[in-house]
Structure formats: structure tokens, C-alpha cells
């Protein structure tokens, strides 16, 4: 095995360790204690002796609901959990699984949204706590539009915004004002019953108002913020008429605002895991393999290809000068980049990150970079991301492939299909954003 | 002084330390020894007992020639050194100073080019060594076009390429094939006299074929590479006709190629300082102030605003989680980014880097980021760069300024003129690329 292949193997092993460490069922079992009456988490207590309802939204909702049902046993009166299409089955007793669309909301998302709202009403009527389990993707996977706005309108809007380069936070400021569920409205519906939200965070900085569009936390954004996002990304003209009309009514005070800070004293939220949880485990794992390891940041954002170039330049510097770490070195980061689509190709932000990095590290022995969506999904492709090394570009050129042309055309998926390097995992049962790994190997260690 | 102001002060002090450490006169005096006959540098020896000629090209040419004249004394028979318009005067005895344009070559550049070539011829005729002192900017500041191509053609082409987003390396692959000086041709002219090149590097990875367009090193690029750059950045149609015609003649073998690897055995080049030289000094300086410090990379490239976001995210992570360093922390990097101009504003790559970083660190106490061109110049402005802190964006908003709009319009210069934050140094007598500094202060230390 040459040194690049070894570096590549290390990068892949680290990604898998990240996924393992971010497994929400494991995190819930570790952090949530139940004595038959009191549920304890992170120093907080909720009395669930009289029963509780569960609303689990997002890509990791199934495993999270399963874990909480196991912990609480018969105290669970019912609830709802969203599942990704094609996701592994989960064993739920009283919580109803609903297959829902992502990244585009679909009919399943509507059903999940209705059931979630009904579950919150039931918790209020029966005077028992509502336990909300949130993970990324919850925004699309549970949806209940405001009157006059159809699911088709929301789908068209989501498509527009995802293509526009708007951040998740900006997209959600819009979605919250078009939903009866989001921006704190789910918790407002359960009021005055206690609402405990346990969060697997896929949002940089763990902003609870952003994760799954914050159905249980106050919403600092306003109708005019939502309109401003449409304007800033030039989609105001293309956006469905009923959407714009509703937001404008909201601006004039003719539609109810989302609950603002201070208005949800029945609601409490705890982050049980996030990108940094995974990065810390990856760092320890790398050190166990004999590498020096450094976590740069769990909040890498911006244009995917540019972030990929920066990580590559750090990795090359480590190889060249021993900064920021002497090799053998592992550089870890995480976050969520965006892709401004200019070409007509097929790809995802992680594959594009990796392709840009590959171009920077072309020809470098012992160097590998990998990028992967922790949920196992990267853009509209069947890959979770890609791993590249110093041999990737020379191999591409041998095959007559021009890497820069594929990057220009946003065609990273096709590039890796031809040259090799796809990471394919299927749904991973977790979702804590993306992982980026850079490896500088000096000699192979026997595993 | 609040903590942001302190962080800002630290960032500025570090930048100045970087400039000091990269002073080429100091570096030459430290590294070059002369015993009246033999000049020794980095383990190499050149016999200059019988005299030598000097060709000093680039933004730091004046101070470099001055230092070498002081070291060699009367052994210097003559030569030429380019000066920036408005640069501080230098004391030269036998070396002729020529004021030349940058980034656009001008009539002065032509004169410098002619003198440089004549100096190389004289070294060959008199059988004495040619000492070439190179620094960034040399490519524009000394120019001697191939027959049929005018300075106006070269200026138009340079403008086109600088605006296109092409890298310095790519721009130079074109320039080398339109010049009688570059791509190794200066050293070929002096052959068989020895040519010693001392380099203050402003190119990531110190690629000697790229710095000042490599007048004394073999040129691996070809006429068809040059044409391909024009094509890749979509400027083939707009490029001056004589340029395209000449490059096409070259492709057909009707114009002489630049000397290729293996063809310049009279030539030797030594890097006396680069971006990393400065970063290392900055790191030591930061540690002396009680900060933990880390050099991420001296080869940061890509889109300025995206690199700024990444540095900001690393700085925020340090503040939030103590990764990659526990505060008080300084994160250092260097390199050279590019700006893809989409708006109509005024700015430079470092000001744009800083503005993008400011948006990311908005509201964060004790955090500052600064970016600066080590030569004291940032784009077509009178600023060297900018420093921002957690208060920059709140201050802008108080003033009714929308930072994102200024960033979108590539109008960073105007933003900082209104909000404050410009770093103005004037020419610094050095040029080792750009410096990027992130600071997380925890408490003020008395200086």
C-alpha cells in the first residue's frame, strides 16, 4: 500500500468514527436518565410519571424516538417520528412513523406536520409533557403551511432558495413564517404543558432557533426578515404569489407573528450532540493511531470549493513546514458549506469540497482529504462525500479527465464516478453536519 | 479599552512585526557573507572578486540592491533596480534606479526591461557574475515585449487577466511567452556567466519559475499553456490581436521557446525570505505577548471573502470550544487570495477578506481579524488592508450601513472608509504576500 492509500484509509476510518460518535441513540442513552418518574438530562428534570408524548422530527428522528421509547417505556403515550424514505426500519411501539421527504417537503411531510401539531394539542389537553426530538432535516420533513399557501408553493420556494445560495438560517427565517409548526409554534400549541426538546444539532453554533426551523424555541426573525431574504437572493419575482402575499400581509400585521423571545416559558431545550461531539471523538481516534491531531473549526461555511482549498492548503503546510502540526498529522473540521451552482453537472457540497482539495494536493505523497455528510447524503446523489489523495488528479489526467472542467461544471459526482473516490454509506441514522478530514501520513502503521 | 479594541491592537502589532521580519535588507545582511572575493549564501559560493552586475526587479528591488551594494562595496560594477512610484528613496551608487509601474507595466517598466537585458549582456561580455535580486511585482515592473507586441498590448492583456480571476501563476505563463526577459531569458542572455538569484518570495510554495515571472529559471510552461489560460478565463476574444497572433506563431514553432528545465546550468537561485519567514516571527511575537499561537498555512488561496470566512470560523471555534487553541489565541496565516469582481465598488483582496470575516464575528467580544498586503498595497486603493473586530458590524449597522451589500458590490474600501478599520502603511519596502491574523483576547495585558 503506498502512502497516499494509507492516508486515504485513515481519513475514511476517521469519518466512520465521527458517525459512530454522533449516533443519537447512543448519545440519548448516555445522557438521559429516567427513574420511573423523573427524566433527567443535563441537570434539568421533567416529571413524566403521568406519561408524555413524543414528537421526533428530522433525519435522525426514528433512532431518537426508538431510544427515548426504550428509556421511558410505558410512560410514552404516543407521538410521531419522521423517517427518510429508504431508511432502515425502526422499532417503535406507540410513536407513529411517517415517511417524509427531504430536502423537498412532500405529502408525507404534511402528514407529519399535522400529526405533530395534533400531538402537541393532546399533550396540552392531557396536561402531560411533550418531548420533542429534533435533528437536521426536520424543517423539510414536517410541514404545515399557513392558510392559502400550498405544499406545492412551499416546494417551489424551497427549490428556489436551495439553488440561490441562501444559508440554512436564511431559508428557515422564510419557512418559519409560512408554517403553523415552526418558529416556536409547536411549543406554543402545547402550552402550558412542559416541552422538553432534545437536539441533535446540525447547525453551526447550535442555534436552537435554526435547527429544524426551531419549532419549540422563540423566533427572533420577523415577516420583514423573511421578505428581505427573498429579496437579497433575487428570488422575490420567482417566488410563488401566495407566499409573497402572505408574507406581505404578515408585514402589515394581518397574520399572527411567531412567538418571540420571552413568550415560551414552558419550553426547554438541550443539545445532546453536535458536530464537535464527533470531531472530538475523531481527534482522540487519530491520536490513538499515532497522529498529531487538531480541530480547526466545527463551523466551516461558505462556498464548498473554497473551503476545500483552504483545508488543502493547511494540510500542505503541515507537510511542508510542520505548521500547524508536524506530520504524521490529522486536521479536522466540520460545518456546512454551500454550492453556488453555475454549471450543469451533478454533485454535492462534500464532493465539490473534495474535488477542489484534490486539485490543490495533486502529486503530493502521503496526503489525503475527505469530506462527507454525516447523514450519509451529499446533494442529490447516492454518495455521502468523497475521499481524495495526491494520486487522484494524476489518475484523472491519465484517464483523460480535466478536473478543473468538472469543478467548473459542478460535476463532482461524475468526476468521482469515473476516477473513484466516492464514499457511499446510505443513511447513517445521524445528522451532525459535514465532516472534513485532512491527513498527512509519514509512514504506514500496522492496524 | 474594551476587549475587542485590545484584540485589534494585537492584530495590528502582529502585522507590523510580520513586515519587520520580512524586511529584505535585513534578511540579506543576515544571510549573505562576503570576504572581498567570495559571496556566500545558503552554502553556495560565487566568485565576485572580479566584479559583478546587479539586476534588481520587483517592489523590494530598491532596498535589496541597496543592501547588496553595501555588502559587496566596489565589487559592484553597475546594474539596475526598479522602484515603485512614490517609494522611499534608496541610496544606490552604481546601480541605476528606474521608477516603474505596478500592477500595470508602463514606460518605466520598458526602460527597466531594456536596462536589465543590457546588464545581462554586459555580465556575459565581461565574464563576471550577474546577481539578480527578485521580489514580487517584478513581472510588471520590468518588461520587454517580443517583436510585434506593444506595451499597450501587454497593459490591456494584464488588465484583462487581473480582472478575470486567473492566478498569478497563470498570468505569468502568458507573460513569459511575450517577454524577452522572463521565463529564464534574462539568465540565458548572461550565459555562460554565472547568475545568482536571491529571492524575496511572494509566491505560495516559493515557485521560482513564478516569482517575477522567473527571469533566471527554466520555464516549464509552453506557448500552448499560455493560449490555454486565455481560453480558460474567457479572454481569448478580448485579448489584443498581436498577442494572440504571436502565441499562435509560438505554438507552430515559429517563435523561440523559453529555456526549458536543464538548459540553464549557469543559474542558481536562493530564497532569502518568504511569507513563512514573517509568520514565524509573528508567532514568536504573539507568544511573547502571552498568546497561544498557531500558523495554519502560508499558502491560503482562493476567493478572498471565502478565505476570510474560514479564518473567522477558526477564530470563533477557538473562542467557543478552545479548538484549535485555547484563548488567549492567535491564528496566523498567509498567502494570496483572489477577488472575482461581480460588483462595481472599490476594494482589495485583503479588505474584502476582512469585511467577510467581520460579518462572521459580528457581536463577538474580544475577537479581531486583520488582513494586509505585506507590501502595503491592497488593490487599487491607498490602504494595505483592514482590521475588524466584534464591534465592526454593530457599528456599521448603527451608521445605517449594510455590510452584506458592500461585500456583494466588492466595495470593501468604501465600507472601511465609512466604518473605520483601514490599515494604511504606504510602501513597506518588502513583499511576501498577504498576512491574515485572527485574535481571541481574554483579558488585556499591559504593554
PDB file of C-alpha atoms in Angstrom, chain A residues 205 276 280 294-300 302-303 306 309-310 313-314 317 320-321 323-324 342, chain B residues 276 280 294-300 302-303 306-307 309-310 313-314 317 320-321 323-324 342:
ATOM      1  CA  UNK A 205     -23.136  27.161  16.729  1.00  0.00           C
ATOM      2  CA  UNK A 276     -17.988  18.959  17.757  1.00  0.00           C
ATOM      3  CA  UNK A 280     -13.610  15.330  19.458  1.00  0.00           C
ATOM      4  CA  UNK A 294      -6.051  19.361  15.513  1.00  0.00           C
ATOM      5  CA  UNK A 295      -9.657  20.524  15.301  1.00  0.00           C
ATOM      6  CA  UNK A 296      -9.744  23.715  13.265  1.00  0.00           C
ATOM      7  CA  UNK A 297     -13.413  24.576  13.467  1.00  0.00           C
ATOM      8  CA  UNK A 298     -16.841  22.959  13.586  1.00  0.00           C
ATOM      9  CA  UNK A 299     -18.399  25.918  11.821  1.00  0.00           C
ATOM     10  CA  UNK A 300     -16.774  25.968   8.400  1.00  0.00           C
ATOM     11  CA  UNK A 302     -19.061  29.452   2.689  1.00  0.00           C
ATOM     12  CA  UNK A 303     -18.519  28.140  -0.811  1.00  0.00           C
ATOM     13  CA  UNK A 306     -13.106  27.449  -1.426  1.00  0.00           C
ATOM     14  CA  UNK A 309      -8.884  24.720  -0.977  1.00  0.00           C
ATOM     15  CA  UNK A 310      -8.243  26.183   2.467  1.00  0.00           C
ATOM     16  CA  UNK A 313      -3.514  24.482   1.981  1.00  0.00           C
ATOM     17  CA  UNK A 314      -3.370  23.766   5.712  1.00  0.00           C
ATOM     18  CA  UNK A 317       1.643  23.469   5.020  1.00  0.00           C
ATOM     19  CA  UNK A 320       5.937  21.339   4.046  1.00  0.00           C
ATOM     20  CA  UNK A 321       6.800  23.164   7.262  1.00  0.00           C
ATOM     21  CA  UNK A 323       2.664  24.065  10.711  1.00  0.00           C
ATOM     22  CA  UNK A 324       0.133  23.933  12.271  1.00  0.00           C
ATOM     23  CA  UNK A 342     -23.050  27.705 -12.095  1.00  0.00           C
TER      24      UNK A 342
ATOM     25  CA  UNK B 276       6.583  31.863   6.343  1.00  0.00           C
ATOM     26  CA  UNK B 280       7.233  32.506  12.214  1.00  0.00           C
ATOM     27  CA  UNK B 294      -0.711  28.709  15.545  1.00  0.00           C
ATOM     28  CA  UNK B 295       0.335  29.047  11.924  1.00  0.00           C
ATOM     29  CA  UNK B 296      -2.373  27.487   9.779  1.00  0.00           C
ATOM     30  CA  UNK B 297      -0.843  27.902   6.344  1.00  0.00           C
ATOM     31  CA  UNK B 298       1.292  30.278   4.310  1.00  0.00           C
ATOM     32  CA  UNK B 299      -0.466  29.248   1.118  1.00  0.00           C
ATOM     33  CA  UNK B 300      -4.059  30.342   1.586  1.00  0.00           C
ATOM     34  CA  UNK B 302      -8.952  31.071  -3.457  1.00  0.00           C
ATOM     35  CA  UNK B 303     -11.688  33.650  -3.227  1.00  0.00           C
ATOM     36  CA  UNK B 306     -14.366  32.736   1.467  1.00  0.00           C
ATOM     37  CA  UNK B 307     -10.901  32.531   2.999  1.00  0.00           C
ATOM     38  CA  UNK B 309     -14.976  33.334   6.445  1.00  0.00           C
ATOM     39  CA  UNK B 310     -12.850  30.268   7.129  1.00  0.00           C
ATOM     40  CA  UNK B 313     -14.786  30.336  11.787  1.00  0.00           C
ATOM     41  CA  UNK B 314     -11.498  29.037  13.197  1.00  0.00           C
ATOM     42  CA  UNK B 317     -14.188  27.965  17.368  1.00  0.00           C
ATOM     43  CA  UNK B 320     -16.219  28.765  21.748  1.00  0.00           C
ATOM     44  CA  UNK B 321     -14.512  25.452  22.380  1.00  0.00           C
ATOM     45  CA  UNK B 323     -10.083  24.392  19.325  1.00  0.00           C
ATOM     46  CA  UNK B 324      -7.610  24.553  17.685  1.00  0.00           C
ATOM     47  CA  UNK B 342     -19.009  40.989  -9.616  1.00  0.00           C
TER      48      UNK B 342
END
